[in-house]
Coordinates of C-alpha atoms in Angstrom, one line a residue:
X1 CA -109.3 -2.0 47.8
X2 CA -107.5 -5.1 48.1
X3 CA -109.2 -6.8 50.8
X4 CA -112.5 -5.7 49.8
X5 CA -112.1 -7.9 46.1
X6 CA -110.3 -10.6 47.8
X7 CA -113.7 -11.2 50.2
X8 CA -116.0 -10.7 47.0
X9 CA -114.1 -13.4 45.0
X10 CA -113.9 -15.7 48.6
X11 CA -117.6 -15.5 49.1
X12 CA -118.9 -15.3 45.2
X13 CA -116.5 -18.7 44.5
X14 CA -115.7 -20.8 47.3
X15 CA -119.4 -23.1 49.0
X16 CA -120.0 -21.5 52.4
X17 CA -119.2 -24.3 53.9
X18 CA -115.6 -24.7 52.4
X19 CA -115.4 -21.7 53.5
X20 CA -116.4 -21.8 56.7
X21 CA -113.7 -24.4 57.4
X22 CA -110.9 -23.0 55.8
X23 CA -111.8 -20.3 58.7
X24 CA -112.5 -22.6 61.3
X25 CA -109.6 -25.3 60.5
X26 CA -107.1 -23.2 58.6
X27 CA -106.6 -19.5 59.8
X28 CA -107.8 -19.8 63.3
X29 CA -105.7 -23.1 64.4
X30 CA -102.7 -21.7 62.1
X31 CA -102.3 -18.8 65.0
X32 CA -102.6 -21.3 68.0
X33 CA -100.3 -22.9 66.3
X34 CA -97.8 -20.5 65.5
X35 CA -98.5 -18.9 68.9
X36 CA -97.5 -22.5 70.0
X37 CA -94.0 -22.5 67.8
X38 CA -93.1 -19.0 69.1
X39 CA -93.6 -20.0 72.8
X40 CA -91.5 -23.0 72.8
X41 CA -88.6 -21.1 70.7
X42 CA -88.4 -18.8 73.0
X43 CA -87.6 -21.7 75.6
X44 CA -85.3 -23.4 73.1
X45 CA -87.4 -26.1 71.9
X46 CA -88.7 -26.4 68.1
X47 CA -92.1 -28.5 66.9
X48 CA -93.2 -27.1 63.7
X49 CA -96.5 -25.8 63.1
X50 CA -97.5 -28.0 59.7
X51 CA -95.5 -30.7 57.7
X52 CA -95.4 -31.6 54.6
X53 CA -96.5 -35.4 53.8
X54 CA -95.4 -37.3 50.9
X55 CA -97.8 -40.1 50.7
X56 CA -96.0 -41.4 47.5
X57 CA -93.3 -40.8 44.9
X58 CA -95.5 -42.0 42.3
X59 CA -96.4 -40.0 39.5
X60 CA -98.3 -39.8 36.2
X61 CA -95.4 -36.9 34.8
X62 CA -92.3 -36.7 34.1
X63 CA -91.6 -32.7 34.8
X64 CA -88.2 -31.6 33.5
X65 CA -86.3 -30.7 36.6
X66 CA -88.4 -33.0 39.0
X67 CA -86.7 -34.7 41.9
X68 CA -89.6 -36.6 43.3
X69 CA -88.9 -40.0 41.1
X70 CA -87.7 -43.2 42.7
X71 CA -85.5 -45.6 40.7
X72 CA -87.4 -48.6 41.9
X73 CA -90.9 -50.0 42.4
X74 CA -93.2 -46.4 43.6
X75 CA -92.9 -46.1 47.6
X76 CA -95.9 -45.0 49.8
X77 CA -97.4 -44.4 53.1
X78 CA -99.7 -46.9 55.0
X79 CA -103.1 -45.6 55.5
X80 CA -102.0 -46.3 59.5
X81 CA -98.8 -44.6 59.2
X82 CA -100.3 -41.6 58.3
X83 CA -102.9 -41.6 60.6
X84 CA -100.3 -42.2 63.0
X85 CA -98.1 -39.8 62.4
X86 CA -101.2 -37.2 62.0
X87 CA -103.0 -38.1 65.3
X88 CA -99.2 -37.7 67.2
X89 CA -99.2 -34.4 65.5
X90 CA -101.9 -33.2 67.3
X91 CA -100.9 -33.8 70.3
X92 CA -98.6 -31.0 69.5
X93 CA -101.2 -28.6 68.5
X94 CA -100.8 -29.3 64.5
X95 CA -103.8 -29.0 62.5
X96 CA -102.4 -27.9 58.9
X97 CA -101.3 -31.0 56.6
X98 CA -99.8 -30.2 53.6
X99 CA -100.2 -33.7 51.4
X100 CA -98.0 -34.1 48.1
X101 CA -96.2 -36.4 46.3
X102 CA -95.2 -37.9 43.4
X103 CA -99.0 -37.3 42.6
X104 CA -101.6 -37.3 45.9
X105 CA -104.3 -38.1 43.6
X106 CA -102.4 -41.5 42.9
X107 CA -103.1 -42.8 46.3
X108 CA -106.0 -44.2 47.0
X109 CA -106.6 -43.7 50.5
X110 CA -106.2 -39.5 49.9
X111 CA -110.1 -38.8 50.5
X112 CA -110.2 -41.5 53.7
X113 CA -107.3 -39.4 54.9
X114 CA -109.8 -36.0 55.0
X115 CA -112.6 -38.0 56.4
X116 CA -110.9 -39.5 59.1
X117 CA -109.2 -36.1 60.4
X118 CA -112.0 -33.7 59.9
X119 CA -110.6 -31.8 62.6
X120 CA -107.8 -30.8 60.4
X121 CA -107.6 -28.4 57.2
X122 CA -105.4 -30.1 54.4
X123 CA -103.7 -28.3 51.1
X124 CA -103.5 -30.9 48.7
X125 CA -100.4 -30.1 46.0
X126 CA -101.3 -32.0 42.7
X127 CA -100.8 -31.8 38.7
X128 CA -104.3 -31.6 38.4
X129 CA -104.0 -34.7 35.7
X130 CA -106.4 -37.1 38.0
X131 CA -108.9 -34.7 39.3
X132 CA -112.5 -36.1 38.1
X133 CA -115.8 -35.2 38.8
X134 CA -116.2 -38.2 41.3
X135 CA -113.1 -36.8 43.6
X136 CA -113.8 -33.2 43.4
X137 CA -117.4 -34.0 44.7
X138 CA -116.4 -36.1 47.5
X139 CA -113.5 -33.3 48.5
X140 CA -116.2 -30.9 48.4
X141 CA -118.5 -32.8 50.4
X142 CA -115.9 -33.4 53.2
X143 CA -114.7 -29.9 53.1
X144 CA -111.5 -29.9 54.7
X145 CA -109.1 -29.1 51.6
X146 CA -107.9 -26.5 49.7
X147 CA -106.1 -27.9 46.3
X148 CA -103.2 -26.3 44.7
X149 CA -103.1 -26.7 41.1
X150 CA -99.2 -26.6 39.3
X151 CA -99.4 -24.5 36.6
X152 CA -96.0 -23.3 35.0
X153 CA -97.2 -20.5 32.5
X154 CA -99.7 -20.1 29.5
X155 CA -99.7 -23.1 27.2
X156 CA -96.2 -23.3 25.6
X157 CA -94.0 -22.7 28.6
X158 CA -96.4 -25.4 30.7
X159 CA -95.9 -27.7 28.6
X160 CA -92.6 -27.1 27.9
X161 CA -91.9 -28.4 31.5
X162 CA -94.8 -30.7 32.0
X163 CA -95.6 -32.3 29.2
X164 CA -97.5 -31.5 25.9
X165 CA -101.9 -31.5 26.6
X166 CA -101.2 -31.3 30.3
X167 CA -102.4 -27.5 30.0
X168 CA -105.7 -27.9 28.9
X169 CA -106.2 -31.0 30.9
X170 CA -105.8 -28.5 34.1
X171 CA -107.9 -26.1 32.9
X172 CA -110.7 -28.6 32.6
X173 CA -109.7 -29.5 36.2
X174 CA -110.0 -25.9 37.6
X175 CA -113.2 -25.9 35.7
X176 CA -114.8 -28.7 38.1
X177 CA -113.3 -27.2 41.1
X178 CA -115.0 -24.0 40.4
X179 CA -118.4 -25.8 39.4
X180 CA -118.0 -28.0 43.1
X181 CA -117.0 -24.1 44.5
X182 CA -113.5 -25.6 45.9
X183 CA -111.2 -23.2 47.5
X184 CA -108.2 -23.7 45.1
X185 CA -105.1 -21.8 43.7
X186 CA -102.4 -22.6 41.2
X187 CA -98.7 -23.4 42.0
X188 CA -96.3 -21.6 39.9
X189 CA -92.2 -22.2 39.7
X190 CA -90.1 -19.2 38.3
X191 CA -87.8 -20.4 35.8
X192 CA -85.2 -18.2 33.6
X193 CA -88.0 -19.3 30.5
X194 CA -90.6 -18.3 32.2
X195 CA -90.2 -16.0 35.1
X196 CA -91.7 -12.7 33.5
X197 CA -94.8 -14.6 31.8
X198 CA -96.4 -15.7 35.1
X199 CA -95.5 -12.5 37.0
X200 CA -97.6 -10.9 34.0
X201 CA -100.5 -8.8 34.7
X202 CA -102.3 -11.2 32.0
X203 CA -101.5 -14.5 33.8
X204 CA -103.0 -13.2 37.0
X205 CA -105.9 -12.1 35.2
X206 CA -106.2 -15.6 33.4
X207 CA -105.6 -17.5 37.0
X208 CA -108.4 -15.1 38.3
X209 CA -110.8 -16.0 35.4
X210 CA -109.8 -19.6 36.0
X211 CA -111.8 -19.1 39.7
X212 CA -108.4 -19.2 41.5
X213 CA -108.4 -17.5 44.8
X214 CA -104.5 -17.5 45.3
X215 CA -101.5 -18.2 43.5
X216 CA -98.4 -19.1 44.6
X217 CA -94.9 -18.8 43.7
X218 CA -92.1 -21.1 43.7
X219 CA -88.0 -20.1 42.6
X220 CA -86.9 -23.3 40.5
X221 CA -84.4 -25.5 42.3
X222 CA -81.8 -27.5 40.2
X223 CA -81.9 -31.2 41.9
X224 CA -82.5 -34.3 41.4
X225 CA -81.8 -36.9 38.7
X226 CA -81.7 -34.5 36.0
X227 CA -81.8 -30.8 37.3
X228 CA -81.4 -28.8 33.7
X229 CA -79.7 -26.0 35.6
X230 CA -80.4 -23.7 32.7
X231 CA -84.0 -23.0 34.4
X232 CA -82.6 -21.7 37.3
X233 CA -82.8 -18.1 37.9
X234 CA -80.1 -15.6 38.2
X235 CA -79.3 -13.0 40.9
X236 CA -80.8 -9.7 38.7
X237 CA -83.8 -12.1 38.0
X238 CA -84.5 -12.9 41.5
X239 CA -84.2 -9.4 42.4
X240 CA -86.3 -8.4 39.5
X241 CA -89.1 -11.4 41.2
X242 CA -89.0 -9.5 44.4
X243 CA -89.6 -6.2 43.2
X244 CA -92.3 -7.4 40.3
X245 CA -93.9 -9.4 42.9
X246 CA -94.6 -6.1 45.2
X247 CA -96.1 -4.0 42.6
X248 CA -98.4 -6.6 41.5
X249 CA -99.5 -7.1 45.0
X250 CA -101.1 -3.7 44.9
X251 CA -103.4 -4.5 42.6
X252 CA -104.0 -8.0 42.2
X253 CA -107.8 -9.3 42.6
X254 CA -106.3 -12.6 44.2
X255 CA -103.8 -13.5 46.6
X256 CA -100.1 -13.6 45.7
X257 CA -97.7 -15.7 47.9
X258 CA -93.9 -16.1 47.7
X259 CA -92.3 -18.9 50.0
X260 CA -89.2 -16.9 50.2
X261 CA -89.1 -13.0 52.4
X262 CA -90.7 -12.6 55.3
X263 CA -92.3 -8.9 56.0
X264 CA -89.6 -7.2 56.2
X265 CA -88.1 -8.5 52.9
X266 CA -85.5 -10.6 54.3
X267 CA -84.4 -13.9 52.9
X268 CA -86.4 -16.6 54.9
X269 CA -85.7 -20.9 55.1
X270 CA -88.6 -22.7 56.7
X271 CA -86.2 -25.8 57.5
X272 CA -84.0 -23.7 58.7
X273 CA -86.4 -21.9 61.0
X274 CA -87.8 -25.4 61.6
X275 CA -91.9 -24.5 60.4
X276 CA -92.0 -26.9 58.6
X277 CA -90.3 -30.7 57.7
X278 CA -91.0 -33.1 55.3
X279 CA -92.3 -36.9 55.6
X280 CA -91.4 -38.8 53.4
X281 CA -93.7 -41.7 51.5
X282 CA -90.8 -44.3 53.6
X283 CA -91.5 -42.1 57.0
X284 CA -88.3 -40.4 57.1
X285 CA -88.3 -37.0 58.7
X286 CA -86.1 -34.9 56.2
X287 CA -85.8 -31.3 56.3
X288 CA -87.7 -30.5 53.3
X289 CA -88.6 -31.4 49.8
X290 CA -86.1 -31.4 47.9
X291 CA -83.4 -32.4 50.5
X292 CA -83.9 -36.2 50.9
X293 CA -82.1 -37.2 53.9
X294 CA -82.9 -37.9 57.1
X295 CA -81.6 -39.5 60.2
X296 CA -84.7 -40.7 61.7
X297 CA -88.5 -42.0 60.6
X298 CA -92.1 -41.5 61.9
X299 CA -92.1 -45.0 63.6
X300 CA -88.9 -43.8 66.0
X301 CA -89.7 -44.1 69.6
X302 CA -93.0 -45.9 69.3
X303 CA -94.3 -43.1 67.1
X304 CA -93.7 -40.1 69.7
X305 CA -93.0 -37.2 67.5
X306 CA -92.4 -34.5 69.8
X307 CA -89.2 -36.8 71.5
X308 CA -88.3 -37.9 68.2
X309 CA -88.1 -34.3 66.6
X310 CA -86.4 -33.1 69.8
X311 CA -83.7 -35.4 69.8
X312 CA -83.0 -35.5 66.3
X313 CA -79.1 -33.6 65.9
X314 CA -79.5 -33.4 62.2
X315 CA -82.9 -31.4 62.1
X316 CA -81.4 -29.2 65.4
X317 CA -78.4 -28.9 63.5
X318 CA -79.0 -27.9 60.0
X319 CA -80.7 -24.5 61.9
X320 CA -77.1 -23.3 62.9
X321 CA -75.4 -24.3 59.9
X322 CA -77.7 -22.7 57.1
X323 CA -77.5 -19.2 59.4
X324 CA -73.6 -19.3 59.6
X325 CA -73.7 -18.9 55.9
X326 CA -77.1 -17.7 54.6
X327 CA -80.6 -16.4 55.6
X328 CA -81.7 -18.2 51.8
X329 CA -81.4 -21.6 50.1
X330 CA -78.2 -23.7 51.0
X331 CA -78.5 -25.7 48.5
X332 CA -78.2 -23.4 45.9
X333 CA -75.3 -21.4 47.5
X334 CA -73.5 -24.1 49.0
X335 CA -73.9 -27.6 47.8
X336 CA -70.6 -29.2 49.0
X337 CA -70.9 -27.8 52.4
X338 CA -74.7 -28.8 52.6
X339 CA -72.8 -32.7 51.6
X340 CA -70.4 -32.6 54.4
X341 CA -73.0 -31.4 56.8
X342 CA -75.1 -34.5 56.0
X343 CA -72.2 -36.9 55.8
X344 CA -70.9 -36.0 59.5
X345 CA -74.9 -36.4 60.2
X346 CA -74.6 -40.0 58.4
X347 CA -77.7 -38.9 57.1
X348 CA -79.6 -41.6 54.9
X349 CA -79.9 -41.3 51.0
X350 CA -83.8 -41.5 51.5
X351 CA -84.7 -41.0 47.8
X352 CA -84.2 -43.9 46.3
X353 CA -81.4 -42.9 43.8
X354 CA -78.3 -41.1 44.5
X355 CA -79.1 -37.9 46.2
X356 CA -75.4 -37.2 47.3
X357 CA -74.0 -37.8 43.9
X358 CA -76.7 -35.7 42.6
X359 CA -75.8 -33.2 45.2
X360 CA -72.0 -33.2 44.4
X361 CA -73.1 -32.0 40.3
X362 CA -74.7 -28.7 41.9
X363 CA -72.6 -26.0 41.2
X364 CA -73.1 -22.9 43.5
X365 CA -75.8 -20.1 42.2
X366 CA -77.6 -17.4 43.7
X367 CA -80.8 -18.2 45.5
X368 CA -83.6 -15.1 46.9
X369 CA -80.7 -14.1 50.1
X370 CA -80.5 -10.1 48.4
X371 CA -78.8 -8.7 51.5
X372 CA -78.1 -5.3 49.5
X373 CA -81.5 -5.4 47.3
X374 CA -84.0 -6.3 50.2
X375 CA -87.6 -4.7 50.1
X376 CA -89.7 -5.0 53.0
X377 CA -93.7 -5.3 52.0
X378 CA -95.4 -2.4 51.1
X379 CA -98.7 -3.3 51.8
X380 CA -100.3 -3.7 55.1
X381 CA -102.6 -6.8 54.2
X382 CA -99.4 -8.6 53.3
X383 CA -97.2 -7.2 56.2
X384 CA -99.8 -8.6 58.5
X385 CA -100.1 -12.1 57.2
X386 CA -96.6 -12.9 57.4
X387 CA -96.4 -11.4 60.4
X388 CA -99.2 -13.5 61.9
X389 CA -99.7 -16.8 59.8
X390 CA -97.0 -19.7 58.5
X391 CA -97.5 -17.5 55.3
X392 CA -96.4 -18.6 52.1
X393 CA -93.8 -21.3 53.3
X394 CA -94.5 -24.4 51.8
X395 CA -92.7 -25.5 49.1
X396 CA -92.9 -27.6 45.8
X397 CA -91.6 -27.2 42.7

């Protein structure tokens, strides 16, 4: 019955034309794409499928545990950088952009970017604090976005993290996004405070009454300027994620994504499997959100990505040394090695503080790598999409 309320909810919700696209510029080019990764693995050569673009570090919230925050003046893309980098993309065979931040909403080119590239399908990762009704009816219009809404819990425990009145300021949000009929789901990062409220029959029942269509899960990282390890989840609490997030599969009316275990329940690093890199709002190539170092920008070789990305040691590199010691995060379990892989890289700082000294703090903790505790997926919808799609691999937090 899963697939059966998931169409209802798709068709009752979402314009036809929205959803038409996500179809057409979404799911369909997300298994050339992947068909495309696959093929030129198998020959030794990685491009990823989508990347994640940073088009500033600006940002309306302060979120405890953030590490998008620059000490200086707010950086951002050019409008022609990004169309840049996006149009050398597709050359590739890219057509999935994931645009975050800082806050998207905060640049002002965001909706020029959808207009432009209507060829592409975009998620857009936001607060939700700058959606209006003038922005949601121009995304709608253009219909080449999906938004993804952070939402860290009911009231208390969102705004714990976020800030107090950024809760209901969402849900008005997610109310114009359902009035425009926007695809849209909600972002969610598992702390220790938190972890069994949004994994919660009654949160997934609220996200569903909020006109959500997915909802994605995030494990909370400690990085950045000011990390508050104390969020971070322990080992039994991971485990007890993994095995509350397959039960609730079974019966939830909307889709549930982890960025964490692929099909077979094994512990899964989309750097490290190089799907996916990050851009960052300098250009820098780094290998993924919260890791802000790189060794090479978008404007390297006269803005060929496909030679720049094949002859870059420190994304070819980090593959190899994240397998010799984990299938899951490095930089929970192994901080200090992760340092002295980037050092012998003379990879860049590239967030604007002190990312290494932040680094050197981290202590090692457990991350979702449960070698003796892994649980394949039990349901065949599930099994099939991460089988078949770059499913439930992005990653903000």
């Amino acid at each position: 019955m899963i697939v059966p309320r998931l169409l209802f909810r798709a068709v009752t919700r979402v314009s036809p034309r929205n959803l038409y696209n996500a179809w057409r510029l979404w799911f369909v080019p997300g298994f050339a794409a992947l068909r495309k990764f696959r093929e030129r693995q198998a020959e030794g050569e990685f491009f990823p499928p989508f990347f994640f673009i940073a088009l500033t570090d600006a940002c309306n919230l302060q979120c405890r545990g953030c590490w998008i925050t620059s000490q200086g003046k707010p950086r951002q893309l050019t409008l022609n950088d990004v169309t840049s980098f996006i149009n050398s993309a597709k050359t590739q065979g890219n057509r999935f952009f994931i645009l975050l931040g800082g806050e998207p909403f905060l640049y002002k080119d965001l909706v020029t970017i959808l207009e432009t590239n209507l060829d592409c399908y975009f998620q857009i990762i936001t607060n939700g604090m700058l959606i209006s009704n003038e922005s949601v009816r121009k995304i709608a219009r253009v219909g080449n976005a999906t938004l993804l809404i952070s939402v860290d819990g009911f009231q208390s425990a969102n705004d714990f993290r976020r800030g107090e009145g950024v809760f209901g300021q969402v849900v008005h949000a997610m109310k114009l996004l359902r009035k425009h009929r926007i695809l849209f789901g909600i972002a969610t990062t598992l702390t220790s405070t938190n972890w069994e409220e949004v994994l919660s029959r009654d949160f997934i029942r609220w996200a569903d009454s909020q006109g959500a269509i997915y909802l994605w899960y995030y494990i909370y990282r400690p990085v950045g300027p000011s990390p508050t390890p104390e969020l971070a989840l322990s080992r039994e609490q991971i485990a007890a994620v993994r095995q509350r997030l397959l039960a609730l599969r079974r019966e939830s009316p909307i889709i549930l994504i982890d960025t964490y275990w692929d099909a077979a329940g094994r512990a899964f690093c989309p750097a490290a499997a190089g799907l996916g890199y990050h851009i960052g709002p300098a250009g820098d190539i780094e290998l993924c959100p919260p890791l802000s170092f790189a060794t090479a920008t978008i404007g390297d070789n006269s803005g060929d990505l496909l030679q720049t990305i094949r002859e870059n040691s420190l994304l070819r590199d980090f593959r190899a040394f994240v397998h010799a010691r984990t299938r899951g995060c490095v930089i929970l379990e192994h901080p200090q090695d992760l340092i002295q892989f980037l050092r012998e890289h003379e990879a860049r700082d590239t967030s604007g503080r002190d990312a290494y000294h932040e680094l050197s703090q981290l202590q090692p903790r457990p991350s979702h790598h449960l070698p003796e505790a892994e649980l394949p997926e039990d349901t065949w919808l599930y099994r099939w999409l991460k089988k078949n799609l770059f499913f439930g691999l992005a990653a903000y937090g």
